[in-house]
Coordinates of C-alpha atoms in Angstrom, one line a residue:
M6 CA 70.3 -3.7 -208.8
Y7 CA 69.6 -7.4 -208.8
E8 CA 66.8 -8.8 -210.9
H9 CA 64.8 -12.0 -210.9
D10 CA 61.3 -13.2 -211.8
V11 CA 60.3 -14.0 -208.3
I12 CA 61.9 -12.7 -205.1
V13 CA 61.2 -14.7 -201.9
V14 CA 61.9 -12.9 -198.7
G15 CA 62.7 -15.3 -195.9
A16 CA 64.2 -18.8 -196.3
G17 CA 62.4 -20.8 -193.6
G18 CA 59.8 -23.5 -194.4
A19 CA 57.4 -21.3 -196.4
G20 CA 60.1 -19.5 -198.2
L21 CA 62.0 -22.6 -199.3
R22 CA 58.8 -24.3 -200.4
A23 CA 57.6 -21.2 -202.3
A24 CA 61.0 -20.9 -204.1
I25 CA 61.0 -24.6 -205.2
A26 CA 57.4 -24.3 -206.5
A27 CA 58.2 -21.1 -208.4
H28 CA 61.3 -22.7 -209.9
E29 CA 59.3 -25.7 -211.0
E30 CA 57.1 -23.3 -213.0
G31 CA 60.2 -22.1 -214.9
A32 CA 60.8 -18.9 -213.0
D33 CA 64.2 -17.4 -212.2
V34 CA 63.9 -17.4 -208.4
A35 CA 65.9 -15.8 -205.6
L36 CA 65.7 -16.3 -201.9
V37 CA 66.7 -13.2 -199.9
S38 CA 67.1 -13.8 -196.1
K39 CA 68.7 -12.1 -193.2
L40 CA 69.7 -15.6 -192.0
H41 CA 71.2 -18.6 -193.7
P42 CA 68.3 -20.8 -194.6
V43 CA 69.1 -23.7 -192.2
R44 CA 69.2 -21.1 -189.3
S45 CA 65.6 -20.2 -189.9
H46 CA 63.2 -20.6 -187.1
T47 CA 61.3 -23.4 -188.8
G48 CA 64.2 -25.6 -187.5
A49 CA 63.0 -25.1 -184.0
A50 CA 59.6 -26.8 -184.7
E51 CA 59.6 -30.1 -182.8
G52 CA 56.2 -31.7 -183.0
G53 CA 55.1 -32.8 -186.5
I54 CA 53.2 -32.4 -189.7
N55 CA 49.4 -33.1 -189.7
A56 CA 48.0 -34.9 -192.8
A57 CA 45.3 -37.5 -193.3
L58 CA 47.3 -40.4 -194.6
H59 CA 45.5 -43.5 -193.1
P60 CA 42.5 -45.0 -194.9
E61 CA 40.4 -44.6 -191.8
D62 CA 41.2 -40.9 -191.6
S63 CA 40.1 -38.3 -194.2
W64 CA 40.8 -34.8 -195.2
E65 CA 37.2 -33.9 -194.2
L66 CA 38.0 -34.9 -190.6
H67 CA 41.2 -33.0 -190.7
A68 CA 39.3 -29.9 -192.0
Y69 CA 36.6 -30.3 -189.3
D70 CA 39.2 -30.6 -186.5
T71 CA 41.0 -27.5 -187.9
M72 CA 37.8 -25.5 -188.0
K73 CA 36.7 -26.6 -184.6
G74 CA 40.2 -25.7 -183.3
S75 CA 39.9 -22.3 -184.9
D76 CA 36.8 -21.7 -182.8
Y77 CA 34.9 -21.3 -186.1
L78 CA 36.9 -18.3 -187.2
G79 CA 38.8 -20.0 -190.0
D80 CA 37.6 -19.5 -193.6
A81 CA 36.2 -22.7 -195.2
P82 CA 38.1 -22.2 -198.6
A83 CA 41.4 -22.0 -196.8
V84 CA 40.6 -24.9 -194.3
D85 CA 39.4 -27.2 -197.1
T86 CA 42.3 -26.4 -199.4
F87 CA 44.8 -27.0 -196.6
A88 CA 43.4 -30.4 -195.5
Q89 CA 43.1 -31.6 -199.1
D90 CA 46.6 -30.6 -200.1
A91 CA 48.4 -31.7 -196.9
P92 CA 48.8 -35.4 -197.7
E93 CA 50.5 -34.7 -201.1
A94 CA 52.7 -32.2 -199.4
V95 CA 53.9 -34.9 -196.9
V96 CA 54.4 -37.5 -199.6
T97 CA 56.5 -35.0 -201.6
L98 CA 58.7 -34.3 -198.6
E99 CA 59.2 -38.1 -198.2
H100 CA 60.2 -38.4 -201.8
W101 CA 62.7 -35.7 -201.3
G102 CA 64.3 -37.7 -198.5
M103 CA 62.6 -36.4 -195.3
P104 CA 63.7 -38.9 -192.6
F105 CA 60.3 -39.5 -191.0
S106 CA 60.0 -41.7 -187.9
R107 CA 58.8 -45.1 -189.1
E108 CA 56.6 -48.0 -188.1
E109 CA 57.8 -51.6 -188.3
D110 CA 56.3 -51.9 -191.8
G111 CA 58.2 -48.9 -193.0
S112 CA 55.3 -46.5 -193.2
A113 CA 55.6 -43.0 -191.6
S114 CA 54.6 -43.0 -188.0
Q115 CA 51.7 -40.7 -186.9
R116 CA 50.9 -39.8 -183.3
P117 CA 48.0 -38.0 -181.5
F118 CA 48.2 -34.3 -181.1
G119 CA 45.9 -31.8 -179.3
G120 CA 42.5 -31.3 -180.8
L121 CA 42.8 -34.1 -183.4
S122 CA 40.1 -36.8 -183.8
H123 CA 42.7 -39.2 -185.3
P124 CA 46.5 -39.7 -184.9
R125 CA 47.6 -37.8 -188.0
T126 CA 50.8 -36.1 -186.9
T127 CA 53.8 -37.4 -188.9
Y128 CA 57.2 -36.6 -187.3
A129 CA 60.9 -37.1 -187.3
G130 CA 61.7 -37.7 -183.6
A131 CA 61.2 -34.4 -181.9
E132 CA 63.3 -32.5 -184.5
T133 CA 60.7 -32.4 -187.3
G134 CA 61.2 -28.8 -188.3
H135 CA 65.0 -29.2 -188.4
H136 CA 64.8 -32.2 -190.8
M137 CA 62.1 -30.5 -192.9
L138 CA 64.3 -27.4 -193.3
H139 CA 67.3 -29.3 -194.4
T140 CA 65.3 -31.5 -196.7
M141 CA 64.0 -28.5 -198.6
Y142 CA 67.3 -26.6 -198.5
Q143 CA 68.9 -29.6 -200.3
Q144 CA 66.2 -29.2 -203.0
V145 CA 67.0 -25.5 -203.4
V146 CA 70.7 -26.3 -203.8
K147 CA 70.0 -29.1 -206.2
R148 CA 68.0 -26.8 -208.4
G149 CA 70.5 -24.0 -208.3
I150 CA 68.1 -21.4 -206.9
E151 CA 70.0 -18.2 -206.0
V152 CA 70.3 -17.6 -202.3
Y153 CA 71.2 -14.2 -200.9
D154 CA 71.7 -15.0 -197.2
E155 CA 72.6 -12.3 -194.7
W156 CA 70.7 -9.7 -196.7
Y157 CA 68.1 -8.0 -194.5
V158 CA 65.0 -6.8 -196.5
T159 CA 63.9 -3.6 -194.9
N160 CA 61.3 -2.2 -197.3
L161 CA 59.1 -2.9 -200.3
A162 CA 59.2 -1.0 -203.5
V163 CA 55.6 -0.2 -204.1
T164 CA 53.9 2.4 -206.4
E165 CA 52.5 5.3 -204.5
E166 CA 48.8 5.2 -205.0
D167 CA 46.1 6.3 -202.5
D168 CA 44.2 3.1 -203.1
P169 CA 46.2 0.0 -202.1
D170 CA 44.2 -2.1 -204.6
K171 CA 45.8 0.0 -207.4
R172 CA 49.4 -0.3 -206.1
D173 CA 52.0 -2.6 -207.6
C174 CA 55.0 -4.2 -205.9
H175 CA 58.1 -4.0 -208.1
G176 CA 60.7 -5.5 -205.7
V177 CA 62.4 -5.0 -202.3
V178 CA 65.1 -3.0 -200.7
A179 CA 67.8 -5.0 -198.9
Y180 CA 70.7 -4.2 -196.6
E181 CA 73.7 -6.4 -197.2
I182 CA 74.8 -7.3 -193.7
A183 CA 78.4 -8.1 -194.6
T184 CA 79.1 -4.8 -196.4
G185 CA 76.6 -2.3 -195.0
E186 CA 75.4 -1.5 -198.6
V187 CA 71.8 -1.0 -199.6
H188 CA 70.6 -2.5 -202.9
G189 CA 67.4 -3.0 -204.8
F190 CA 66.0 -6.4 -206.0
H191 CA 63.6 -6.1 -208.9
A192 CA 61.0 -8.8 -209.2
R193 CA 59.7 -9.1 -212.7
D194 CA 56.7 -11.3 -211.6
G195 CA 56.2 -11.1 -207.9
V196 CA 57.5 -10.8 -204.3
I197 CA 56.7 -13.4 -201.7
L198 CA 57.0 -12.5 -198.1
A199 CA 57.8 -15.5 -195.9
T200 CA 59.5 -13.9 -192.9
G201 CA 57.9 -15.8 -190.0
G202 CA 56.1 -14.5 -186.9
P203 CA 56.4 -11.6 -184.5
G204 CA 57.4 -13.4 -181.4
Q205 CA 59.8 -10.7 -180.2
V206 CA 56.8 -8.5 -179.4
F207 CA 56.8 -10.5 -176.1
D208 CA 59.6 -11.1 -173.7
H209 CA 58.8 -14.8 -172.9
T210 CA 58.5 -16.5 -176.2
T211 CA 59.5 -19.7 -178.0
N212 CA 60.5 -17.6 -181.0
A213 CA 64.1 -16.8 -182.1
V214 CA 65.6 -13.3 -181.7
A215 CA 65.3 -12.8 -185.4
N216 CA 61.4 -13.2 -185.4
T217 CA 60.5 -9.5 -185.4
G218 CA 57.6 -9.6 -187.8
D219 CA 59.4 -7.9 -190.6
G220 CA 57.1 -9.1 -193.4
P221 CA 53.8 -8.1 -191.8
A222 CA 55.2 -4.7 -190.7
M223 CA 56.5 -3.9 -194.2
A224 CA 53.3 -5.0 -195.9
Y225 CA 51.1 -3.1 -193.3
R226 CA 53.0 0.1 -194.0
A227 CA 52.7 -0.5 -197.7
G228 CA 48.9 -0.7 -197.6
V229 CA 48.1 -4.4 -197.0
P230 CA 45.6 -4.9 -194.2
L231 CA 46.6 -7.0 -191.2
E232 CA 44.0 -9.6 -190.3
D233 CA 43.1 -11.1 -186.9
M234 CA 46.2 -9.8 -185.1
E235 CA 44.6 -10.2 -181.7
F236 CA 44.9 -13.9 -181.8
I237 CA 48.2 -14.9 -180.3
Q238 CA 48.9 -18.5 -179.3
F239 CA 50.6 -19.2 -176.0
H240 CA 52.1 -22.7 -176.0
P241 CA 51.3 -24.5 -172.8
T242 CA 54.7 -26.1 -172.4
T243 CA 57.7 -23.8 -172.4
L244 CA 60.7 -23.8 -170.0
P245 CA 60.2 -21.1 -167.4
S246 CA 63.8 -19.7 -167.5
T247 CA 64.1 -19.2 -171.3
G248 CA 60.8 -19.8 -173.2
V249 CA 62.4 -22.8 -175.0
L250 CA 59.7 -25.0 -176.4
I251 CA 58.9 -28.5 -175.0
S252 CA 57.1 -30.2 -177.8
E253 CA 53.5 -31.1 -177.8
G254 CA 54.8 -34.5 -178.8
V255 CA 55.5 -35.2 -175.2
R256 CA 51.8 -35.0 -174.4
G257 CA 51.1 -36.8 -177.7
E258 CA 53.1 -39.7 -176.5
G259 CA 51.3 -39.7 -173.1
G260 CA 53.0 -37.0 -171.0
I261 CA 50.9 -35.8 -168.0
L262 CA 50.5 -32.3 -166.4
Y263 CA 50.4 -32.1 -162.6
N264 CA 49.9 -29.1 -160.3
D265 CA 51.9 -28.5 -157.1
E266 CA 49.5 -30.8 -155.2
G267 CA 50.3 -33.7 -157.5
E268 CA 46.9 -33.6 -159.1
R269 CA 46.4 -34.4 -162.8
L270 CA 45.0 -30.9 -163.4
M271 CA 43.3 -31.3 -166.8
F272 CA 40.9 -33.9 -165.3
E273 CA 40.8 -33.0 -161.6
Y274 CA 39.4 -29.5 -162.3
G275 CA 37.4 -30.4 -165.4
Y276 CA 39.3 -28.3 -168.0
A277 CA 39.1 -31.1 -170.6
N278 CA 37.3 -34.1 -169.3
N279 CA 37.6 -36.2 -172.4
D280 CA 41.0 -35.2 -174.1
G281 CA 42.9 -34.0 -171.0
E282 CA 46.4 -33.0 -171.9
L283 CA 45.5 -33.3 -175.6
A284 CA 42.9 -30.6 -175.6
S285 CA 43.7 -27.7 -177.9
R286 CA 46.6 -25.4 -176.9
D287 CA 44.4 -22.4 -175.8
V288 CA 42.5 -24.7 -173.4
V289 CA 45.6 -26.2 -171.8
A290 CA 47.4 -22.9 -171.5
R291 CA 44.5 -21.3 -169.7
A292 CA 44.2 -24.4 -167.4
E293 CA 47.8 -24.1 -166.3
L294 CA 47.6 -20.4 -165.6
T295 CA 44.4 -20.9 -163.7
E296 CA 46.1 -23.4 -161.5
V297 CA 49.0 -21.0 -160.8
N298 CA 46.6 -18.1 -160.1
A299 CA 44.6 -20.4 -157.7
G300 CA 47.8 -21.1 -155.7
R301 CA 48.3 -24.6 -157.0
G302 CA 51.3 -23.8 -159.2
V303 CA 54.8 -25.0 -158.5
E304 CA 56.7 -22.1 -156.9
D305 CA 53.7 -20.0 -157.9
E306 CA 55.0 -19.9 -161.5
Y307 CA 54.6 -23.2 -163.4
V308 CA 53.3 -26.8 -163.5
H309 CA 55.0 -30.1 -164.0
L310 CA 55.1 -32.1 -167.2
D311 CA 55.9 -35.8 -166.5
M312 CA 57.0 -38.3 -169.1
R313 CA 58.8 -40.8 -166.8
H314 CA 56.1 -43.4 -167.1
L315 CA 56.8 -43.7 -170.9
G316 CA 60.0 -45.5 -170.2
E317 CA 63.6 -44.8 -171.2
D318 CA 63.5 -46.7 -174.5
R319 CA 60.4 -44.8 -175.8
I320 CA 61.7 -41.4 -174.6
L321 CA 65.1 -41.9 -176.2
D322 CA 63.5 -43.1 -179.5
R323 CA 61.0 -40.3 -179.9
L324 CA 61.8 -37.5 -177.5
E325 CA 65.6 -37.6 -176.9
N326 CA 66.2 -33.9 -177.6
I327 CA 63.6 -33.0 -175.0
L328 CA 65.8 -34.6 -172.4
H329 CA 68.7 -32.4 -173.5
L330 CA 66.6 -29.2 -173.4
A331 CA 65.3 -29.9 -169.9
E332 CA 68.8 -30.7 -168.7
D333 CA 70.6 -27.8 -170.4
F334 CA 68.2 -25.0 -169.4
E335 CA 66.5 -26.2 -166.2
G336 CA 69.0 -28.8 -164.8
V337 CA 66.2 -31.5 -164.8
D338 CA 66.6 -35.1 -165.9
G339 CA 63.3 -36.0 -167.6
L340 CA 64.0 -39.7 -167.1
D341 CA 64.0 -39.3 -163.3
E342 CA 61.9 -36.2 -162.5
P343 CA 59.1 -34.0 -164.1
M344 CA 59.9 -31.0 -166.1
P345 CA 58.8 -27.4 -165.2
V346 CA 56.6 -25.8 -167.9
K347 CA 54.4 -22.7 -168.3
P348 CA 52.7 -21.0 -171.2
G349 CA 54.8 -18.8 -173.5
Q350 CA 54.1 -16.8 -176.6
H351 CA 54.5 -19.2 -179.5
Y352 CA 52.5 -18.3 -182.7
A353 CA 50.5 -15.6 -184.4
M354 CA 47.3 -16.7 -186.0
G355 CA 46.9 -13.4 -187.7
G356 CA 49.1 -11.6 -190.2
I357 CA 49.1 -10.3 -193.8
E358 CA 45.7 -10.7 -195.4
T359 CA 46.0 -13.1 -198.3
D360 CA 43.8 -15.4 -200.4
E361 CA 44.5 -19.2 -200.8
N362 CA 47.2 -18.4 -203.4
G363 CA 49.1 -16.1 -201.1
E364 CA 48.0 -13.0 -203.1
T365 CA 47.5 -9.7 -201.3
C366 CA 45.6 -6.6 -202.3
I367 CA 48.8 -5.1 -203.8
S368 CA 49.5 -6.6 -207.3
G369 CA 52.6 -8.6 -207.3
L370 CA 52.9 -9.0 -203.6
Y371 CA 52.3 -12.4 -201.9
A372 CA 52.8 -13.9 -198.5
A373 CA 52.9 -17.3 -197.0
G374 CA 53.6 -19.0 -193.6
E375 CA 53.2 -17.5 -190.2
C376 CA 53.6 -13.9 -191.5
A377 CA 50.4 -14.4 -193.6
C378 CA 46.8 -14.8 -192.6
V379 CA 45.0 -17.0 -195.2
S380 CA 42.5 -17.4 -192.4
L381 CA 43.3 -21.1 -191.8
H382 CA 43.8 -21.0 -188.0
G383 CA 41.2 -18.5 -187.0
A384 CA 41.3 -17.9 -183.3
N385 CA 43.5 -20.8 -182.4
R386 CA 46.0 -23.1 -184.3
L387 CA 46.1 -26.8 -183.7
G388 CA 49.5 -28.3 -183.0
G389 CA 50.9 -30.0 -186.1
N390 CA 49.1 -27.6 -188.5
A391 CA 51.9 -25.0 -188.8
L392 CA 54.4 -27.1 -190.8
P393 CA 51.9 -28.3 -193.4
E394 CA 50.7 -24.7 -193.7
L395 CA 54.2 -23.7 -194.8
L396 CA 54.2 -26.5 -197.3
V397 CA 50.7 -26.1 -198.7
F398 CA 50.5 -22.3 -198.9
G399 CA 54.2 -21.8 -199.6
A400 CA 53.8 -24.0 -202.7
R401 CA 50.6 -22.3 -203.8
A402 CA 52.2 -18.8 -203.4
G403 CA 55.3 -19.9 -205.3
R404 CA 53.3 -21.3 -208.2
H405 CA 51.0 -18.3 -208.4
A406 CA 53.7 -15.7 -208.2
A407 CA 55.5 -17.5 -211.1
G408 CA 52.4 -17.2 -213.2
A409 CA 50.8 -20.6 -212.9
D410 CA 47.2 -20.7 -214.0
M411 CA 47.2 -17.0 -214.8
K412 CA 45.8 -17.7 -218.3
V413 CA 42.6 -19.2 -216.8
A414 CA 40.0 -17.0 -215.3
E415 CA 39.4 -18.2 -211.8
I416 CA 37.0 -17.3 -209.0
Q417 CA 39.2 -15.9 -206.2
T418 CA 38.1 -16.0 -202.6
G419 CA 40.8 -13.7 -201.2
P420 CA 41.2 -10.0 -200.6
S421 CA 41.4 -9.0 -204.2
A422 CA 38.0 -10.5 -205.1
R423 CA 35.8 -10.4 -202.0
S424 CA 33.1 -7.8 -202.1
E425 CA 32.0 -5.7 -199.1
D426 CA 29.6 -8.4 -197.9
G427 CA 32.1 -11.2 -198.2
E428 CA 30.5 -12.6 -201.4
V429 CA 32.8 -13.6 -204.3
D430 CA 32.9 -11.1 -207.1
T431 CA 32.0 -12.2 -210.7
P432 CA 35.0 -13.9 -212.4
V433 CA 36.9 -12.1 -215.1
D434 CA 35.8 -12.6 -218.7
P435 CA 38.3 -14.9 -220.4
G436 CA 38.6 -12.6 -223.4
A437 CA 39.5 -9.8 -221.1
V438 CA 42.2 -12.0 -219.6
E439 CA 43.7 -12.7 -223.0
S440 CA 43.6 -9.1 -223.9
A441 CA 45.3 -8.1 -220.6
E442 CA 48.0 -10.7 -221.2
T443 CA 48.7 -9.3 -224.7
D444 CA 48.9 -5.8 -223.3
A445 CA 51.2 -6.9 -220.5
A446 CA 53.5 -8.6 -223.0
A447 CA 53.7 -5.4 -225.1
D448 CA 54.5 -3.3 -222.0
E449 CA 57.1 -5.7 -220.6
T450 CA 60.1 -3.9 -222.1
G451 CA 58.4 -0.5 -222.2
S452 CA 56.7 1.7 -219.6
T453 CA 56.2 -1.0 -217.0
S454 CA 60.0 -1.7 -216.8
A455 CA 60.7 2.0 -216.6
E456 CA 58.2 2.5 -213.8
S457 CA 59.6 -0.5 -211.9
G458 CA 63.1 0.9 -212.1
T459 CA 62.0 4.3 -210.9
V460 CA 59.9 3.0 -208.1
L461 CA 62.8 0.7 -206.9
E462 CA 65.4 3.4 -207.2
R463 CA 63.4 5.8 -205.1
A464 CA 62.8 3.2 -202.5
V465 CA 66.5 2.4 -202.3
E466 CA 67.5 6.0 -202.0
R467 CA 65.0 6.6 -199.2
E468 CA 66.3 3.6 -197.3
R469 CA 69.9 4.7 -197.7
E470 CA 69.0 8.1 -196.3
R471 CA 67.2 6.5 -193.4
I472 CA 70.1 4.2 -192.5
E473 CA 72.6 7.1 -192.7
Q474 CA 70.4 9.1 -190.4
L475 CA 70.3 6.3 -187.9
L476 CA 74.1 5.8 -188.0
E477 CA 74.7 9.5 -187.6
T478 CA 72.3 10.1 -184.7
D479 CA 73.5 9.9 -181.1
G480 CA 70.2 9.0 -179.5
I481 CA 68.3 6.5 -177.4
N482 CA 69.4 2.9 -177.6
H483 CA 66.7 0.8 -179.3
A484 CA 67.1 -1.9 -176.7
D485 CA 65.5 0.3 -174.0
V486 CA 62.5 0.9 -176.2
R487 CA 62.1 -2.7 -177.3
S488 CA 62.4 -4.1 -173.7
N489 CA 59.7 -1.6 -172.6
V490 CA 57.4 -2.9 -175.4
Q491 CA 58.0 -6.5 -174.6
E492 CA 57.5 -6.2 -170.9
S493 CA 54.2 -4.3 -171.3
M494 CA 52.9 -6.8 -173.9
T495 CA 53.7 -9.7 -171.6
A496 CA 52.2 -8.0 -168.6
N497 CA 49.1 -6.6 -170.3
V498 CA 48.3 -8.6 -173.5
N499 CA 49.0 -12.2 -172.4
V500 CA 46.7 -15.2 -172.0
F501 CA 44.2 -13.4 -169.8
R502 CA 43.2 -10.0 -171.0
R503 CA 41.4 -7.1 -169.3
E504 CA 40.3 -3.8 -170.7
E505 CA 42.3 -1.7 -168.3
N506 CA 45.5 -3.7 -169.1
L507 CA 44.9 -3.4 -172.8
K508 CA 44.5 0.4 -172.5
E509 CA 47.6 0.6 -170.4
A510 CA 49.6 -1.3 -173.1
L511 CA 48.4 1.2 -175.7
V512 CA 49.6 4.1 -173.5
D513 CA 53.0 2.3 -173.1
L514 CA 53.2 1.8 -176.8
R515 CA 52.5 5.4 -177.6
D516 CA 55.3 6.4 -175.2
A517 CA 57.6 3.9 -176.8
R518 CA 56.8 5.2 -180.3
E519 CA 57.6 8.7 -179.2
R520 CA 60.9 7.6 -177.8
Y521 CA 61.7 5.6 -180.9
Q522 CA 61.7 8.9 -182.9
D523 CA 65.0 9.7 -181.0
V524 CA 66.8 6.3 -181.4
G525 CA 70.3 6.2 -182.7
V526 CA 72.9 3.6 -183.5
S527 CA 76.0 3.7 -181.3
D528 CA 78.0 1.4 -183.6
P529 CA 79.2 3.3 -186.7
S530 CA 80.6 0.3 -188.5
R531 CA 79.4 -0.9 -191.9
T532 CA 80.1 -4.6 -191.4
Y533 CA 77.8 -6.9 -189.5
N534 CA 76.3 -4.0 -187.6
T535 CA 73.8 -5.9 -185.4
D536 CA 73.0 -2.7 -183.5
L537 CA 71.6 -1.1 -186.7
I538 CA 69.7 -4.2 -187.7
H539 CA 68.0 -4.5 -184.2
T540 CA 67.2 -0.8 -184.3
I541 CA 65.4 -1.2 -187.6
E542 CA 63.6 -4.4 -186.3
T543 CA 62.4 -2.6 -183.3
R544 CA 60.2 -0.3 -185.4
N545 CA 58.5 -3.5 -186.7
V546 CA 58.0 -4.8 -183.2
L547 CA 56.4 -1.6 -182.2
D548 CA 54.0 -1.5 -185.2
L549 CA 52.8 -5.1 -184.7
A550 CA 52.5 -4.7 -180.9
E551 CA 50.1 -1.9 -181.5
A552 CA 48.1 -3.9 -184.1
I553 CA 47.8 -6.9 -181.7
T554 CA 46.6 -4.7 -178.8
L555 CA 44.1 -2.7 -180.9
G556 CA 42.5 -5.9 -182.2
A557 CA 42.4 -7.4 -178.7
L558 CA 40.7 -4.3 -177.3
A559 CA 38.2 -4.2 -180.1
R560 CA 37.1 -7.8 -179.9
E561 CA 34.6 -7.9 -177.1
E562 CA 34.2 -11.7 -176.7
F563 CA 36.0 -14.8 -175.6
R564 CA 37.1 -16.9 -178.6
G565 CA 40.0 -19.3 -179.0
A566 CA 43.2 -17.9 -177.7
H567 CA 41.5 -14.5 -177.0
W568 CA 40.2 -14.4 -173.5
R569 CA 38.5 -11.3 -172.2
E570 CA 37.6 -10.9 -168.5
E571 CA 34.7 -8.7 -169.3
F572 CA 33.3 -11.0 -172.0
Q573 CA 33.2 -14.6 -170.9
E574 CA 31.4 -16.1 -173.8
R575 CA 31.8 -16.5 -177.6
R576 CA 29.4 -14.2 -179.3
D577 CA 28.7 -15.6 -182.8
D578 CA 25.8 -13.2 -183.4
E579 CA 28.2 -10.2 -183.3
W580 CA 31.7 -11.5 -183.7
L581 CA 31.7 -14.1 -186.3
K582 CA 33.9 -11.8 -188.4
H583 CA 37.6 -11.1 -189.0
T584 CA 39.3 -8.0 -187.6
L585 CA 41.3 -6.0 -190.1
L586 CA 43.7 -3.0 -189.6
S587 CA 45.0 -0.7 -192.3
W588 CA 48.0 1.5 -191.6
N589 CA 46.6 4.9 -192.6
D590 CA 49.8 6.8 -192.2
G591 CA 50.3 5.5 -188.7
N592 CA 46.8 6.1 -187.5
P593 CA 45.3 2.6 -187.9
D594 CA 41.8 2.1 -189.2
L595 CA 40.0 -0.9 -187.9
Y596 CA 37.2 -2.7 -189.8
Y597 CA 35.7 -6.1 -190.3
K598 CA 34.7 -8.7 -192.9
P599 CA 32.6 -11.9 -192.4
V600 CA 33.9 -15.3 -191.8
I601 CA 33.3 -17.8 -194.7
L602 CA 31.9 -21.0 -193.2
E603 CA 30.6 -22.5 -196.5
G604 CA 33.1 -24.2 -198.8
D605 CA 32.8 -26.1 -202.0
E606 CA 32.8 -29.4 -200.3
Q607 CA 31.2 -28.8 -196.9
T608 CA 29.6 -26.2 -194.7
Y609 CA 30.7 -25.7 -191.0
E610 CA 28.1 -24.9 -188.3
P611 CA 29.5 -23.2 -185.2
K612 CA 29.1 -25.4 -182.1
E613 CA 30.2 -25.3 -178.5
R614 CA 33.8 -26.3 -178.4
S615 CA 34.8 -28.9 -175.8
Y616 CA 37.5 -31.5 -175.5

């Protein structure tokens, strides 16, 4: 068994930032990741990092744009915290050596992005995520933080209580890919899930093959609710043959979308009369598919994205890798011809329910990044807000898991302190906090440690038995099950959603779940057994596909990225609330909680959203 104060699962942007923050608080930190950190999917992020850095900009404007982009389903405490913390997060990255693109005076460049009222997107060419990942990994190495790469965390070690609010997370169970052995990782203070999104639920996605939603699925089965899972972002510019992302930076620099008739579609058909190509992503994605469905798509599949008018010098300076992607995957030279693009699954706005410190309803379990839902993005994420989310909430989760500010009684606005009506519960009495700290210290080497060891040992043993069973079973290949799930989700739970299709997807998923009961692993080896890993991942894909579809069927309105044919308007009187799903032994319970539109600094009034 391995033991550390804080265990961070996943070593992408959120995981690295959480580990650094926890280490800065004096914690003994370990990163446990099924990939080497610099192979994490954060490296694929191209566009940039939003932050109000200019004097004429402000965090209040950034917060307003974020709330408007969310279609008023973001929570004010999360939105305000994010916008206020983002500038410092960017400055910290710069001090660590992040190679931002620069203006002539040496300041970090900022360009326009969709849905923003001010150019506030900092960037490093069109490889921002790649540079951010390497910058933070250097800090991890510098600090001597322990990294267990190529260890696949397959389960959480959580006490077995009927009420999730009374459960404690004591660590994780991980499969060492190089040896095939299963081990426990005991977390003395906390576990932080930072495992990224569930892109492999769909077959046309910008996400890496490793993005199978492991963190949300594990937390869900352990008793943490999943929040707003129906809201899936489809990026408007992906390459048709592969799903590879073409950065929003192309449109930020002035790229134009044309239909098959050579019309600038965003203006010609009134999809976004003011902002055009720089409308929010949900608006642009629907516009493109509407053109295709109306017979004005190129080859009845995609539209054209043209950047030729920007000039070779500007393209090579700011968008060079886009030229390589278009050439390598579509055989198109972006300097001489437009690029084919169409919407593809890109991001999950929903995830593990957390508060602004990453805390879940299970004591000792935290989450940050795309796997979490702090309720920042609501129904739609703005481009350029994902990377600063990793920085802001990764750092907050790391500090909190390491015990920062735990001696001060605070009002929490997350799942552990919201009452039934969404109001904040009464803060804890400081005397009670001091007493609890004393009791905790007394128990540290006593019953608590014994309980942790027992809980973790049982979890490890169960996981060993499960893996042995999979290896010894001559059953269905997981790939057949996973491909059926992906095809059904892409066909039935895509940009445009209809009741009959959503119900068809649920039937397909039930069938896939039954077939998964008979899966087996054909490769009996113990070393780098990718067949086994993918088989385990497929269960996570299944669970999250069902959660997404159930939420989509339940939400009878049109909001943000969630379009319903039967309900063609936003219904604030009934649906200004978050969707939550609890696992309930595989029979999900669906319930709701209200959106929080009043923050400490400003209150948000829902308005008609136009660009």
